[in-house]
Amino acid sequence: ETGVTQSPTHLIKTRGQQVTLRCSSQSGHNTVSWYQQALGQGPQFIFQYYREEENGRGNFPPRFSGLQFPNYSSELNVNALELDDSALYLCASSLDSRPETQYFGPGTRLLVL
Amino acid sequence: ILNVEQSPQSLHVQEGDSTNFTCSFPSSNFYALHWYRWETAKSPEALFVMTLNGDEKKKGQISATLNTKEGYSYLYIKGSQPEDSATYLCAFDTGGGNKLTFGTGTQLKVEL
């Protein structure tokens, strides 16, 4: 196991609603990245946080936002949900001393109706 | 937009067969190439991080090679076992920091 957990495992929302997904990393993992995997696609980079500050963003609109907390947990928030936001959302974290190795969570599957 | 391609999309082999997959990536702005193994209902698991042209890495019966000049990496599995059944993803890193661009993966099914 990677030691990274995500909650909830599954979620159903309707278009226009807001959702918060959570990720809990191992102690000392100061970097957390979030990815979206749509059906039939590879994971796409959403954004990354380092020590509670955003540290890079992929091609996603501002309604995708995040937070990282001092206890190595983090959140992905999505406002004004659209049907195309239906996907598996993965978080991944890494240690400062071994930044090249990311530990992924099992993901949250979001369905937007 | 970076384009990372993997082939084949899926593969069915018999137990004991050896197999290989390809990952193609842009040959410019290369920093690292990652391979992940992802079993159904589990978390993706890091296999290799490769940074140098000509690199070869091995983990048990799985090995990988890297050619950064021509933009490809091969993943080999020698003597496949049913427990090797998984999706194998490669991911391209342009500047460090693990802001990865993934391929769509190769889904391997090893049958008895």
JSON list of C-alpha atoms in Angstrom, two decimals, chain B residues 14-110:
[
{"chain": "B", "resi": 14, "resn": "GLN", "atom": "CA", "xyz": [-0.33, -16.61, -21.76]},
{"chain": "B", "resi": 15, "resn": "GLU", "atom": "CA", "xyz": [1.42, -17.31, -18.48]},
{"chain": "B", "resi": 16, "resn": "GLY", "atom": "CA", "xyz": [5.15, -17.60, -19.10]},
{"chain": "B", "resi": 17, "resn": "ASP", "atom": "CA", "xyz": [5.14, -15.39, -22.19]},
{"chain": "B", "resi": 18, "resn": "SER", "atom": "CA", "xyz": [7.48, -12.44, -22.36]},
{"chain": "B", "resi": 19, "resn": "THR", "atom": "CA", "xyz": [6.03, -9.16, -23.51]},
{"chain": "B", "resi": 20, "resn": "ASN", "atom": "CA", "xyz": [6.94, -5.55, -24.10]},
{"chain": "B", "resi": 21, "resn": "PHE", "atom": "CA", "xyz": [5.19, -2.21, -24.46]},
{"chain": "B", "resi": 22, "resn": "THR", "atom": "CA", "xyz": [6.21, 1.12, -25.89]},
{"chain": "B", "resi": 23, "resn": "CYS", "atom": "CA", "xyz": [5.92, 4.66, -24.60]},
{"chain": "B", "resi": 24, "resn": "SER", "atom": "CA", "xyz": [6.61, 7.54, -27.02]},
{"chain": "B", "resi": 25, "resn": "PHE", "atom": "CA", "xyz": [7.17, 11.08, -25.80]},
{"chain": "B", "resi": 26, "resn": "PRO", "atom": "CA", "xyz": [8.53, 14.39, -27.10]},
{"chain": "B", "resi": 27, "resn": "SER", "atom": "CA", "xyz": [12.32, 14.32, -27.40]},
{"chain": "B", "resi": 28, "resn": "SER", "atom": "CA", "xyz": [12.64, 17.97, -26.37]},
{"chain": "B", "resi": 29, "resn": "ASN", "atom": "CA", "xyz": [12.44, 19.38, -22.83]},
{"chain": "B", "resi": 30, "resn": "PHE", "atom": "CA", "xyz": [13.01, 15.96, -21.31]},
{"chain": "B", "resi": 31, "resn": "TYR", "atom": "CA", "xyz": [13.54, 15.69, -17.57]},
{"chain": "B", "resi": 32, "resn": "ALA", "atom": "CA", "xyz": [12.31, 12.21, -16.59]},
{"chain": "B", "resi": 33, "resn": "LEU", "atom": "CA", "xyz": [10.15, 9.33, -17.70]},
{"chain": "B", "resi": 34, "resn": "HIS", "atom": "CA", "xyz": [8.09, 7.44, -15.13]},
{"chain": "B", "resi": 35, "resn": "TRP", "atom": "CA", "xyz": [6.53, 3.98, -15.35]},
{"chain": "B", "resi": 36, "resn": "TYR", "atom": "CA", "xyz": [3.62, 3.01, -13.14]},
{"chain": "B", "resi": 37, "resn": "ARG", "atom": "CA", "xyz": [1.78, -0.25, -12.62]},
{"chain": "B", "resi": 38, "resn": "TRP", "atom": "CA", "xyz": [-1.93, 0.06, -11.82]},
{"chain": "B", "resi": 39, "resn": "GLU", "atom": "CA", "xyz": [-3.98, -2.90, -10.72]},
{"chain": "B", "resi": 40, "resn": "THR", "atom": "CA", "xyz": [-7.75, -2.63, -10.78]},
{"chain": "B", "resi": 41, "resn": "ALA", "atom": "CA", "xyz": [-9.23, -1.03, -7.63]},
{"chain": "B", "resi": 42, "resn": "LYS", "atom": "CA", "xyz": [-5.77, -0.20, -6.27]},
{"chain": "B", "resi": 43, "resn": "SER", "atom": "CA", "xyz": [-3.43, 2.81, -6.36]},
{"chain": "B", "resi": 44, "resn": "PRO", "atom": "CA", "xyz": [-0.94, 3.30, -9.18]},
{"chain": "B", "resi": 45, "resn": "GLU", "atom": "CA", "xyz": [2.42, 1.99, -8.03]},
{"chain": "B", "resi": 46, "resn": "ALA", "atom": "CA", "xyz": [5.71, 3.53, -9.15]},
{"chain": "B", "resi": 47, "resn": "LEU", "atom": "CA", "xyz": [7.94, 1.08, -11.05]},
{"chain": "B", "resi": 48, "resn": "PHE", "atom": "CA", "xyz": [10.76, 3.18, -12.47]},
{"chain": "B", "resi": 49, "resn": "VAL", "atom": "CA", "xyz": [11.91, 6.76, -12.82]},
{"chain": "B", "resi": 50, "resn": "MET", "atom": "CA", "xyz": [14.34, 7.13, -15.70]},
{"chain": "B", "resi": 51, "resn": "THR", "atom": "CA", "xyz": [16.35, 10.23, -16.41]},
{"chain": "B", "resi": 52, "resn": "LEU", "atom": "CA", "xyz": [19.41, 9.38, -18.52]},
{"chain": "B", "resi": 53, "resn": "ASN", "atom": "CA", "xyz": [19.53, 8.44, -22.19]},
{"chain": "B", "resi": 54, "resn": "GLY", "atom": "CA", "xyz": [20.41, 4.77, -22.44]},
{"chain": "B", "resi": 55, "resn": "ASP", "atom": "CA", "xyz": [19.20, 4.08, -18.90]},
{"chain": "B", "resi": 56, "resn": "GLU", "atom": "CA", "xyz": [18.13, 0.54, -18.14]},
{"chain": "B", "resi": 57, "resn": "LYS", "atom": "CA", "xyz": [16.30, -0.33, -14.94]},
{"chain": "B", "resi": 58, "resn": "LYS", "atom": "CA", "xyz": [15.16, -3.67, -13.58]},
{"chain": "B", "resi": 59, "resn": "LYS", "atom": "CA", "xyz": [12.79, -4.77, -10.85]},
{"chain": "B", "resi": 60, "resn": "GLY", "atom": "CA", "xyz": [12.34, -8.53, -10.63]},
{"chain": "B", "resi": 61, "resn": "GLN", "atom": "CA", "xyz": [11.16, -9.75, -14.02]},
{"chain": "B", "resi": 62, "resn": "ILE", "atom": "CA", "xyz": [10.27, -6.23, -15.21]},
{"chain": "B", "resi": 63, "resn": "SER", "atom": "CA", "xyz": [12.80, -4.01, -16.93]},
{"chain": "B", "resi": 64, "resn": "ALA", "atom": "CA", "xyz": [12.74, -0.75, -18.84]},
{"chain": "B", "resi": 65, "resn": "THR", "atom": "CA", "xyz": [14.96, 1.10, -21.29]},
{"chain": "B", "resi": 66, "resn": "LEU", "atom": "CA", "xyz": [15.06, 4.75, -22.27]},
{"chain": "B", "resi": 67, "resn": "ASN", "atom": "CA", "xyz": [16.01, 6.58, -25.45]},
{"chain": "B", "resi": 68, "resn": "THR", "atom": "CA", "xyz": [15.63, 10.32, -24.93]},
{"chain": "B", "resi": 69, "resn": "LYS", "atom": "CA", "xyz": [17.10, 11.28, -28.31]},
{"chain": "B", "resi": 70, "resn": "GLU", "atom": "CA", "xyz": [14.36, 9.51, -30.24]},
{"chain": "B", "resi": 71, "resn": "GLY", "atom": "CA", "xyz": [11.71, 9.84, -27.54]},
{"chain": "B", "resi": 72, "resn": "TYR", "atom": "CA", "xyz": [10.76, 6.33, -26.53]},
{"chain": "B", "resi": 73, "resn": "SER", "atom": "CA", "xyz": [10.91, 3.90, -23.64]},
{"chain": "B", "resi": 74, "resn": "TYR", "atom": "CA", "xyz": [10.26, 0.17, -23.61]},
{"chain": "B", "resi": 75, "resn": "LEU", "atom": "CA", "xyz": [8.92, -1.84, -20.70]},
{"chain": "B", "resi": 76, "resn": "TYR", "atom": "CA", "xyz": [9.67, -5.58, -20.77]},
{"chain": "B", "resi": 77, "resn": "ILE", "atom": "CA", "xyz": [8.11, -8.32, -18.67]},
{"chain": "B", "resi": 78, "resn": "LYS", "atom": "CA", "xyz": [9.92, -11.65, -18.78]},
{"chain": "B", "resi": 79, "resn": "GLY", "atom": "CA", "xyz": [7.86, -14.76, -18.04]},
{"chain": "B", "resi": 80, "resn": "SER", "atom": "CA", "xyz": [4.53, -13.02, -17.36]},
{"chain": "B", "resi": 81, "resn": "GLN", "atom": "CA", "xyz": [2.45, -14.26, -14.44]},
{"chain": "B", "resi": 82, "resn": "PRO", "atom": "CA", "xyz": [-1.28, -13.69, -13.79]},
{"chain": "B", "resi": 83, "resn": "GLU", "atom": "CA", "xyz": [-0.34, -11.26, -11.01]},
{"chain": "B", "resi": 84, "resn": "ASP", "atom": "CA", "xyz": [1.34, -9.06, -13.64]},
{"chain": "B", "resi": 85, "resn": "SER", "atom": "CA", "xyz": [-2.12, -8.30, -15.03]},
{"chain": "B", "resi": 86, "resn": "ALA", "atom": "CA", "xyz": [-2.53, -4.54, -14.69]},
{"chain": "B", "resi": 87, "resn": "THR", "atom": "CA", "xyz": [-2.49, -1.31, -16.63]},
{"chain": "B", "resi": 88, "resn": "TYR", "atom": "CA", "xyz": [1.02, 0.01, -17.23]},
{"chain": "B", "resi": 89, "resn": "LEU", "atom": "CA", "xyz": [1.24, 3.78, -17.51]},
{"chain": "B", "resi": 90, "resn": "CYS", "atom": "CA", "xyz": [4.14, 5.92, -18.57]},
{"chain": "B", "resi": 91, "resn": "ALA", "atom": "CA", "xyz": [4.40, 9.59, -17.68]},
{"chain": "B", "resi": 92, "resn": "PHE", "atom": "CA", "xyz": [6.63, 12.35, -19.02]},
{"chain": "B", "resi": 93, "resn": "ASP", "atom": "CA", "xyz": [8.15, 15.03, -16.81]},
{"chain": "B", "resi": 94, "resn": "THR", "atom": "CA", "xyz": [9.52, 18.15, -18.50]},
{"chain": "B", "resi": 95, "resn": "GLY", "atom": "CA", "xyz": [10.95, 20.10, -15.61]},
{"chain": "B", "resi": 96, "resn": "GLY", "atom": "CA", "xyz": [11.06, 18.09, -12.48]},
{"chain": "B", "resi": 97, "resn": "GLY", "atom": "CA", "xyz": [8.49, 18.62, -9.78]},
{"chain": "B", "resi": 98, "resn": "ASN", "atom": "CA", "xyz": [6.40, 15.67, -10.91]},
{"chain": "B", "resi": 99, "resn": "LYS", "atom": "CA", "xyz": [3.87, 17.64, -12.95]},
{"chain": "B", "resi": 100, "resn": "LEU", "atom": "CA", "xyz": [3.41, 14.61, -15.14]},
{"chain": "B", "resi": 101, "resn": "THR", "atom": "CA", "xyz": [1.85, 14.08, -18.55]},
{"chain": "B", "resi": 102, "resn": "PHE", "atom": "CA", "xyz": [0.56, 10.53, -18.74]},
{"chain": "B", "resi": 103, "resn": "GLY", "atom": "CA", "xyz": [-0.08, 8.21, -21.64]},
{"chain": "B", "resi": 104, "resn": "THR", "atom": "CA", "xyz": [-3.35, 6.30, -21.81]},
{"chain": "B", "resi": 105, "resn": "GLY", "atom": "CA", "xyz": [-1.72, 3.08, -20.66]},
{"chain": "B", "resi": 106, "resn": "THR", "atom": "CA", "xyz": [-1.30, -0.49, -21.85]},
{"chain": "B", "resi": 107, "resn": "GLN", "atom": "CA", "xyz": [-3.73, -2.94, -20.27]},
{"chain": "B", "resi": 108, "resn": "LEU", "atom": "CA", "xyz": [-2.06, -6.34, -19.81]},
{"chain": "B", "resi": 109, "resn": "LYS", "atom": "CA", "xyz": [-4.02, -9.50, -19.13]},
{"chain": "B", "resi": 110, "resn": "VAL", "atom": "CA", "xyz": [-2.00, -12.65, -18.36]}
]
